[in-house]
Coordinates of C-alpha atoms in Angstrom, one line a residue:
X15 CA 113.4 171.4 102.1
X16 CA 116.0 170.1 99.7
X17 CA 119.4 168.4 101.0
X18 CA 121.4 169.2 98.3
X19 CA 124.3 171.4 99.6
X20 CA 124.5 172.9 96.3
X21 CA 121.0 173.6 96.6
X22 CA 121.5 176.5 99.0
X23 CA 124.1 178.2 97.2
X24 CA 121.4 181.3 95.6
X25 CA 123.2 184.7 97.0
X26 CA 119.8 186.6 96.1
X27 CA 117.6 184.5 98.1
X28 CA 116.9 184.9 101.7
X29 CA 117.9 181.8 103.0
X30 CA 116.2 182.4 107.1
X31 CA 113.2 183.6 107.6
X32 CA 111.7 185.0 110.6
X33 CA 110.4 181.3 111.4
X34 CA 114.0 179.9 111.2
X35 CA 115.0 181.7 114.2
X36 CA 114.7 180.0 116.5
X37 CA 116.2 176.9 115.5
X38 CA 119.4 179.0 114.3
X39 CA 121.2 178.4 117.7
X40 CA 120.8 174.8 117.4
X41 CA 121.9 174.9 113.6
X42 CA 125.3 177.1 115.1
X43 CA 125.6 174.4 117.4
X44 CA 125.4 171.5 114.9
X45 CA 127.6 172.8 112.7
X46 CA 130.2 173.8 115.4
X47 CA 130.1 170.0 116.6
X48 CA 130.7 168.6 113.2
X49 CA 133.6 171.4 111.9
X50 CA 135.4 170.2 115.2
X51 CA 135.4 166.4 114.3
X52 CA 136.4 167.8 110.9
X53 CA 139.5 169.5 112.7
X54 CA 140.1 167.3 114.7
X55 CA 140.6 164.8 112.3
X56 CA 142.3 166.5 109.8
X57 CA 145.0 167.2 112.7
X58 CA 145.2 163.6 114.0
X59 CA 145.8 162.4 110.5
X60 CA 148.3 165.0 109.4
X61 CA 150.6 163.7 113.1
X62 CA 150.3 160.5 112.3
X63 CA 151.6 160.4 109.3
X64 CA 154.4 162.8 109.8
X65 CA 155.1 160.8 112.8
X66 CA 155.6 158.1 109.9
X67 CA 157.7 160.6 108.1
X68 CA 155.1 161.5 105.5
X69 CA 154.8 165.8 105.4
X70 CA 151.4 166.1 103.5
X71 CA 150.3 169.4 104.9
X72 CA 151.2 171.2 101.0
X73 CA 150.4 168.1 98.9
X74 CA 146.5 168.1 100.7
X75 CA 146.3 172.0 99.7
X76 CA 146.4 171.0 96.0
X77 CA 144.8 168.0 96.5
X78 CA 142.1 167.7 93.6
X79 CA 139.4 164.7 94.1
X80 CA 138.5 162.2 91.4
X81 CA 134.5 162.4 90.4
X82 CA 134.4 159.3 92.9
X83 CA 135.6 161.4 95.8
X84 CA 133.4 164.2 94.5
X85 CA 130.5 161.9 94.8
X86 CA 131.7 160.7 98.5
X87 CA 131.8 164.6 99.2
X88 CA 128.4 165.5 97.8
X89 CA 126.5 162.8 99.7
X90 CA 128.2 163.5 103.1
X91 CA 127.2 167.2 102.2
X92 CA 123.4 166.3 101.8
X93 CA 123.7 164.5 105.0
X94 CA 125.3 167.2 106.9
X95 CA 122.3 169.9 105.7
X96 CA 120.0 166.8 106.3
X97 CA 121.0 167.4 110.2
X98 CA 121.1 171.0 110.0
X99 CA 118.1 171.5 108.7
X100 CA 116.7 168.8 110.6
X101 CA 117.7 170.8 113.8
X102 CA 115.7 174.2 112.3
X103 CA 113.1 172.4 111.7
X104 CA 112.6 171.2 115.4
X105 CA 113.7 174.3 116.7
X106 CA 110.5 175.9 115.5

Protein backbone atom coordinates (compact mmCIF):
# COMPACT_ATOMS: atom_id res chain seq x y z
CA UNK A 1 0.00 0.00 0.00
CA UNK A 2 1.52 3.30 -0.93
CA UNK A 3 2.14 6.12 1.83
CA UNK A 4 1.91 8.90 -0.28
CA UNK A 5 -0.99 11.11 1.06
CA UNK A 6 -1.43 12.35 -2.30
CA UNK A 7 -1.64 8.88 -3.30
CA UNK A 8 -5.21 8.42 -2.01
CA UNK A 9 -6.67 11.39 -3.35
CA UNK A 10 -8.75 9.23 -6.65
CA UNK A 11 -12.63 10.26 -6.00
CA UNK A 12 -13.60 7.34 -8.43
CA UNK A 13 -11.88 4.63 -6.62
CA UNK A 14 -13.15 2.81 -3.71
CA UNK A 15 -10.79 3.41 -1.16
CA UNK A 16 -12.28 0.41 1.78
CA UNK A 17 -13.14 -2.63 0.82
CA UNK A 18 -15.09 -5.14 2.61
CA UNK A 19 -11.60 -6.49 4.18
CA UNK A 20 -10.82 -2.89 5.57
CA UNK A 21 -13.60 -3.10 7.92
CA UNK A 22 -12.55 -4.11 10.49
CA UNK A 23 -9.60 -2.15 11.10
CA UNK A 24 -11.75 1.19 10.29
CA UNK A 25 -12.41 1.73 14.05
CA UNK A 26 -8.88 1.60 14.82
CA UNK A 27 -8.07 3.96 11.76
CA UNK A 28 -11.05 6.52 13.35
CA UNK A 29 -9.26 6.20 16.45
CA UNK A 30 -5.73 7.01 15.06
CA UNK A 31 -6.68 9.71 13.35
CA UNK A 32 -8.83 11.23 16.22
CA UNK A 33 -5.60 10.86 18.55
CA UNK A 34 -3.39 12.71 16.07
CA UNK A 35 -6.07 15.71 14.96
CA UNK A 36 -6.16 16.37 18.80
CA UNK A 37 -2.31 16.82 19.27
CA UNK A 38 -2.77 18.88 16.07
CA UNK A 39 -5.44 21.11 18.03
CA UNK A 40 -4.02 21.09 20.70
CA UNK A 41 -1.02 22.53 19.55
CA UNK A 42 -2.13 24.88 17.28
CA UNK A 43 -4.12 26.31 20.47
CA UNK A 44 -1.17 26.25 22.90
CA UNK A 45 0.98 28.10 20.33
CA UNK A 46 -1.60 30.72 19.27
CA UNK A 47 -1.86 31.67 23.70
CA UNK A 48 1.49 31.77 23.91
CA UNK A 49 2.23 34.06 21.65
CA UNK A 50 -0.56 36.35 22.20
CA UNK A 51 0.32 36.18 25.71
CA UNK A 52 3.66 37.74 24.20
CA UNK A 53 1.52 40.14 22.41
CA UNK A 54 1.77 38.60 18.97
CA UNK A 55 -2.15 38.13 17.37
CA UNK A 56 -1.31 35.50 14.52
CA UNK A 57 -4.71 33.85 14.37
CA UNK A 58 -5.38 35.90 10.57
CA UNK A 59 -1.74 36.03 9.42
CA UNK A 60 -1.62 31.75 9.86
CA UNK A 61 -5.03 31.73 7.70
CA UNK A 62 -2.99 33.13 4.74
CA UNK A 63 -0.04 31.60 5.67
CA UNK A 64 1.45 30.05 2.39
CA UNK A 65 4.59 27.50 2.97
CA UNK A 66 7.85 27.71 1.04
CA UNK A 67 8.62 24.24 -1.13
CA UNK A 68 10.80 23.47 2.10
CA UNK A 69 7.82 23.51 4.47
CA UNK A 70 5.83 21.75 1.67
CA UNK A 71 8.38 19.02 1.81
CA UNK A 72 8.22 18.92 5.85
CA UNK A 73 4.33 18.65 5.25
CA UNK A 74 4.50 15.87 2.64
CA UNK A 75 6.74 13.55 4.72
CA UNK A 76 4.83 14.01 7.99
CA UNK A 77 1.73 13.16 5.71
CA UNK A 78 3.31 9.78 4.51
CA UNK A 79 3.95 9.09 8.04
CA UNK A 80 0.69 9.84 9.33
CA UNK A 81 -1.02 7.23 6.46
CA UNK A 82 2.08 5.02 7.25
CA UNK A 83 0.14 4.63 10.85
CA UNK A 84 -3.16 4.63 9.61
CA UNK A 85 -2.77 2.20 7.30
CA UNK A 86 -0.58 0.35 9.45
CA UNK A 87 -3.59 0.13 12.04
CA UNK A 88 -6.00 -1.37 8.97
CA UNK A 89 -3.80 -3.55 8.23
CA UNK A 90 -3.61 -5.25 11.72
CA UNK A 91 -7.12 -4.77 12.19
CA UNK A 92 -7.77 -7.48 9.66
Amino acid sequence: MSSDPKSFNNPGTPTLNAQDSAGLGQAVLTLTHELWIVIDRVHALEAVLKKHGMNVSEEIENYMPSDADKAQLDERGKQLVERVTEALAHSS
